[in-house]
Short mmCIF file of C-alpha atoms and ligand atoms in Angstrom, two decimals:
data_model
loop_
_atom_site.label_atom_id
_atom_site.label_comp_id
_atom_site.label_asym_id
_atom_site.label_seq_id
_atom_site.Cartn_x
_atom_site.Cartn_y
_atom_site.Cartn_z
CA UNK N 791 58.84 -39.61 28.42
CA UNK N 792 56.70 -38.18 25.65
CA UNK N 793 53.11 -37.41 26.74
CA UNK N 794 50.63 -39.42 24.69
CA UNK N 795 46.90 -39.29 24.15
CA UNK N 796 45.23 -42.61 23.39
CA UNK N 797 41.54 -42.33 22.61
CA UNK N 798 39.43 -45.41 21.93
CA UNK N 799 36.48 -44.84 19.61
CA UNK N 800 33.73 -47.39 20.21
CA UNK N 801 31.63 -46.01 17.33
CA UNK N 802 28.04 -47.42 17.39
CA UNK N 803 28.91 -50.47 19.46
CA UNK N 804 27.87 -51.95 22.82
CA UNK N 805 24.90 -51.84 25.12
CA UNK N 806 25.07 -50.99 28.82
CA UNK N 807 25.74 -54.54 30.03
CA UNK N 808 28.56 -54.97 27.50
CA UNK N 809 30.09 -51.63 28.46
CA UNK N 810 30.03 -52.60 32.14
CA UNK N 811 31.63 -55.93 31.31
CA UNK N 812 34.37 -54.08 29.38
CA UNK N 813 35.10 -51.96 32.45
CA UNK N 814 35.14 -55.03 34.69
CA UNK N 815 37.67 -56.76 32.44
CA UNK N 816 39.79 -53.63 31.99
CA UNK N 817 39.82 -53.00 35.73
CA UNK N 818 40.79 -56.63 36.45
CA UNK N 819 43.79 -56.27 34.11
CA UNK N 820 44.79 -52.96 35.71
CA UNK N 821 44.58 -54.46 39.22
CA UNK N 822 46.40 -57.65 38.29
CA UNK N 823 49.30 -55.83 36.66
CA UNK N 824 49.21 -52.78 38.91
CA UNK N 825 49.02 -50.69 35.75
CA UNK N 826 49.56 -46.94 35.72
CA UNK N 827 49.72 -44.86 32.59
CA UNK N 828 52.02 -42.11 33.81
CA UNK N 829 52.46 -40.24 30.57
CA UNK N 830 49.38 -41.49 28.73
CA UNK N 831 46.02 -39.75 28.82
CA UNK N 832 43.45 -42.46 28.18
CA UNK N 833 40.08 -41.47 26.72
CA UNK N 834 37.10 -43.61 25.71
CA UNK N 835 34.74 -42.05 23.19
CA UNK N 836 31.47 -43.93 23.51
CA UNK N 837 27.87 -43.70 22.28
CA UNK N 838 25.74 -41.13 24.14
CA UNK N 839 23.73 -43.90 25.82
CA UNK N 840 26.88 -45.23 27.50
CA UNK N 841 28.41 -42.03 28.81
CA UNK N 842 26.45 -41.92 32.05
CA UNK N 843 26.73 -45.61 32.99
CA UNK N 844 30.44 -45.57 32.19
CA UNK N 845 31.03 -42.39 34.16
CA UNK N 846 29.57 -44.11 37.22
CA UNK N 847 31.62 -47.28 36.75
CA UNK N 848 34.87 -45.44 36.07
CA UNK N 849 34.55 -43.13 39.05
CA UNK N 850 33.56 -45.96 41.41
CA UNK N 851 36.66 -47.93 40.39
CA UNK N 852 38.83 -44.79 40.11
CA UNK N 853 40.05 -45.90 36.71
CA UNK N 854 42.46 -43.49 34.98
CA UNK N 855 40.14 -43.18 31.99
CA UNK N 856 38.42 -40.02 30.73
CA UNK N 857 35.22 -40.04 28.72
CA UNK N 858 34.32 -38.51 25.41
CA UNK N 859 31.37 -38.33 23.02
CA UNK N 860 31.70 -39.05 19.31
CA UNK N 861 29.67 -36.12 18.03
CA UNK N 862 27.98 -32.93 19.20
CA UNK N 863 25.12 -30.76 18.01
CA UNK N 864 26.07 -27.74 15.89
CA UNK N 865 23.41 -25.84 17.89
CA UNK N 866 22.97 -24.92 21.53
CA UNK N 867 20.14 -26.26 23.65
CA UNK N 868 16.67 -25.81 22.18
CA UNK N 869 14.29 -27.14 19.57
CA UNK N 870 16.70 -29.44 17.69
CA UNK N 871 15.07 -32.86 17.92
CA UNK N 872 17.52 -35.72 18.22
CA UNK N 873 20.60 -33.60 18.89
CA UNK N 874 22.75 -33.62 22.04
CA UNK N 875 24.21 -30.23 22.89
CA UNK N 876 27.75 -29.50 23.98
CA UNK N 877 26.58 -28.30 27.42
CA UNK N 878 24.68 -31.57 27.92
CA UNK N 879 27.79 -33.56 27.01
CA UNK N 880 29.99 -31.46 29.29
CA UNK N 881 27.92 -32.54 32.31
CA UNK N 882 29.23 -36.08 31.82
CA UNK N 883 32.32 -36.04 29.60
CA UNK N 884 35.39 -33.93 28.90
CA UNK N 885 36.09 -34.81 25.29
CA UNK N 886 34.34 -34.92 21.95
CA UNK N 887 35.33 -36.23 18.53
CA UNK N 888 34.32 -33.88 15.71
CA UNK N 889 34.61 -34.49 11.96
CA UNK N 890 35.16 -38.24 11.95
CA UNK N 891 35.19 -39.47 8.35
CA UNK N 892 32.15 -41.64 9.04
CA UNK N 893 30.19 -38.50 9.98
CA UNK N 894 31.45 -36.71 6.88
CA UNK N 895 30.56 -39.69 4.68
CA UNK N 896 27.28 -41.03 6.08
CA UNK N 897 25.83 -37.83 7.52
CA UNK N 898 27.07 -35.33 4.96
CA UNK N 899 28.87 -33.17 7.51
CA UNK N 900 30.55 -30.24 5.78
CA UNK N 901 33.46 -28.07 6.89
CA UNK N 902 30.88 -25.39 7.67
CA UNK N 903 28.78 -27.54 10.03
CA UNK N 904 31.97 -28.87 11.63
CA UNK N 905 33.05 -25.29 12.38
CA UNK N 906 29.72 -24.77 14.17
CA UNK N 907 30.25 -27.96 16.17
CA UNK N 908 33.74 -26.86 17.15
CA UNK N 909 32.41 -23.47 18.28
CA UNK N 910 29.71 -25.12 20.43
CA UNK N 911 32.13 -27.64 21.95
CA UNK N 912 34.72 -24.96 22.68
CA UNK N 913 32.17 -22.65 24.33
CA UNK N 914 31.05 -25.52 26.59
CA UNK N 915 34.65 -26.28 27.61
CA UNK N 916 34.91 -29.65 25.88
CA UNK N 917 38.27 -30.81 24.58
CA UNK N 918 38.05 -31.50 20.89
CA UNK N 919 39.61 -34.29 18.84
CA UNK N 920 39.13 -33.10 15.26
CA UNK N 921 39.56 -35.78 12.57
CA UNK N 922 40.88 -35.17 9.07
CA UNK N 923 41.55 -37.72 6.32
CA UNK N 924 44.60 -35.94 4.83
CA UNK N 925 46.78 -32.85 5.12
CA UNK N 926 44.49 -30.75 2.90
CA UNK N 927 41.34 -30.78 5.00
CA UNK N 928 41.14 -27.64 7.16
CA UNK N 929 41.45 -27.83 10.94
CA UNK N 930 39.56 -25.03 12.77
CA UNK N 931 41.65 -22.76 14.99
CA UNK N 932 39.97 -23.67 18.31
CA UNK N 933 40.79 -27.36 18.14
CA UNK N 934 42.92 -28.89 20.93
CA UNK N 935 43.90 -32.13 19.27
CA UNK N 936 43.64 -33.31 15.67
CA UNK N 937 43.68 -36.86 14.33
CA UNK N 938 44.94 -37.91 10.92
CA UNK N 939 42.76 -40.82 9.84
CA UNK N 940 43.16 -41.90 6.21
CA UNK N 941 39.79 -43.29 5.11
CA UNK N 942 41.33 -46.35 3.46
CA UNK N 943 43.01 -47.38 6.73
CA UNK N 944 39.87 -47.26 8.88
CA UNK N 945 38.61 -50.70 9.80
CA UNK N 946 40.55 -52.38 7.00
CA UNK N 947 43.51 -53.87 8.85
CA UNK N 948 45.80 -51.84 6.55
CA UNK N 949 47.34 -49.06 8.63
CA UNK N 950 49.31 -46.24 7.03
CA UNK N 951 53.06 -46.56 7.38
CA UNK N 952 54.38 -44.80 10.50
CA UNK N 953 56.74 -42.75 8.28
CA UNK N 954 53.95 -41.48 6.03
CA UNK N 955 51.65 -40.82 8.99
CA UNK N 956 54.44 -38.79 10.62
CA UNK N 957 54.99 -36.77 7.43
CA UNK N 958 51.28 -35.95 7.07
CA UNK N 959 51.07 -35.06 10.77
CA UNK N 960 54.13 -32.81 10.58
CA UNK N 961 52.49 -31.00 7.63
CA UNK N 962 49.22 -30.60 9.56
CA UNK N 963 51.08 -29.17 12.53
CA UNK N 964 52.87 -26.65 10.38
CA UNK N 965 49.87 -25.67 8.24
CA UNK N 966 47.29 -25.33 11.00
CA UNK N 967 49.49 -24.46 14.01
CA UNK N 968 48.21 -27.43 15.95
CA UNK N 969 50.38 -28.90 18.69
CA UNK N 970 48.95 -32.37 19.27
CA UNK N 971 48.06 -34.73 16.41
CA UNK N 972 47.11 -38.40 16.65
CA UNK N 973 47.13 -41.17 14.07
CA UNK N 974 44.06 -43.39 13.55
CA UNK N 975 43.35 -46.28 11.18
CA UNK N 976 43.86 -49.97 12.03
CA UNK N 977 46.00 -49.27 15.09
CA UNK N 978 46.56 -52.38 17.22
CA UNK N 979 48.62 -53.49 20.21
CA UNK N 980 51.06 -54.92 17.67
CA UNK N 981 51.68 -51.76 15.62
CA UNK N 982 51.05 -48.95 18.13
CA UNK N 983 54.71 -48.61 19.10
CA UNK N 984 55.75 -47.98 15.50
CA UNK N 985 53.39 -44.97 15.42
CA UNK N 986 53.99 -43.42 18.84
CA UNK N 987 57.77 -43.84 18.45
CA UNK N 988 57.59 -41.26 15.64
CA UNK N 989 58.45 -37.87 17.21
CA UNK N 990 55.67 -36.08 15.28
CA UNK N 991 52.90 -38.46 16.42
CA UNK N 992 51.34 -37.61 19.79
CA UNK N 993 49.08 -40.61 20.24
CA UNK N 994 46.56 -42.82 18.50
CA UNK N 995 42.82 -43.20 17.93
CA UNK N 996 42.00 -46.91 17.76
CA UNK N 997 38.51 -48.08 16.82
CA UNK N 998 38.29 -51.87 16.61
CA UNK N 999 41.18 -52.40 19.03
CA UNK N 1000 39.37 -50.44 21.74
CA UNK N 1001 36.28 -52.66 21.75
CA UNK N 1002 37.99 -55.49 23.56
CA UNK N 1003 39.21 -54.56 27.06
CA UNK N 1004 42.21 -56.91 26.96
CA UNK N 1005 43.31 -55.71 23.52
CA UNK N 1006 42.98 -52.08 24.54
CA UNK N 1007 44.91 -52.75 27.73
CA UNK N 1008 47.67 -54.44 25.72
CA UNK N 1009 47.76 -51.48 23.34
CA UNK N 1010 48.24 -49.07 26.27
CA UNK N 1011 50.91 -51.30 27.78
CA UNK N 1012 52.80 -51.41 24.47
CA UNK N 1013 52.56 -47.62 24.04
CA UNK N 1014 53.81 -47.11 27.61
CA UNK N 1015 57.04 -48.88 26.68
CA UNK N 1016 58.41 -46.14 24.41
CA UNK N 1017 61.08 -43.88 25.91
P1 13P T 1435 39.94 -48.73 13.35
O1 13P T 1435 40.98 -48.66 14.41
O2 13P T 1435 38.90 -49.77 13.60
O3 13P T 1435 40.55 -48.80 11.99
O4 13P T 1435 39.12 -47.34 13.40
C1 13P T 1435 39.82 -46.16 13.38
C2 13P T 1435 38.87 -45.04 13.64
O5 13P T 1435 38.05 -44.71 12.81
C3 13P T 1435 38.95 -44.38 14.94
O6 13P T 1435 38.22 -43.21 14.97
#
């Protein structure tokens, strides 16, 4: 079976009570169906405020889910008001998303600042999911996993075709010597198989479909079915 990485991105959604309810529902599904994701690494990338409460819930229930942040400071610890450093994240989570198109668009993040973020995350031992909107945007050398997320497919319900996503991902792999690349943009339980069945695609990065525990569970179950 092909190893897959499936990382849910909650973006700026949910308070603590809602996050706990998500875990309760997800756990109930896992128990009921005796679910195991043998070849799928499951990651939830959540707002900073939810990392600690979710870490507690997930470890208490021994859920096979790893945690990630959605951003990281380009600086180390120090006088950088409002920022969360990579070492602070690493105390609670193993993963971080860097370069999401929403950060590039709404927060003006440049390739240069993203390089600094990657350097900080790498030095702290975080695993990085680096997002790019196309096969022309550079991927820094230290990145573990990249994600191809065409801007027009994010949150629109119009996913890229699996064939085109696979072509872009194959180009990214060749150009930037990166081994693992995900697809993101309107991925659902209904279309996930068409993406992960493509040999070049190593997993998916769902946003909306990760917010609902049952939908996310169904997405994992569907992905698990590929040979
Ligand atoms: P949607 O799955 O909601 O389109 O979001 C994709 C995304 O931006 C994940 O990072």
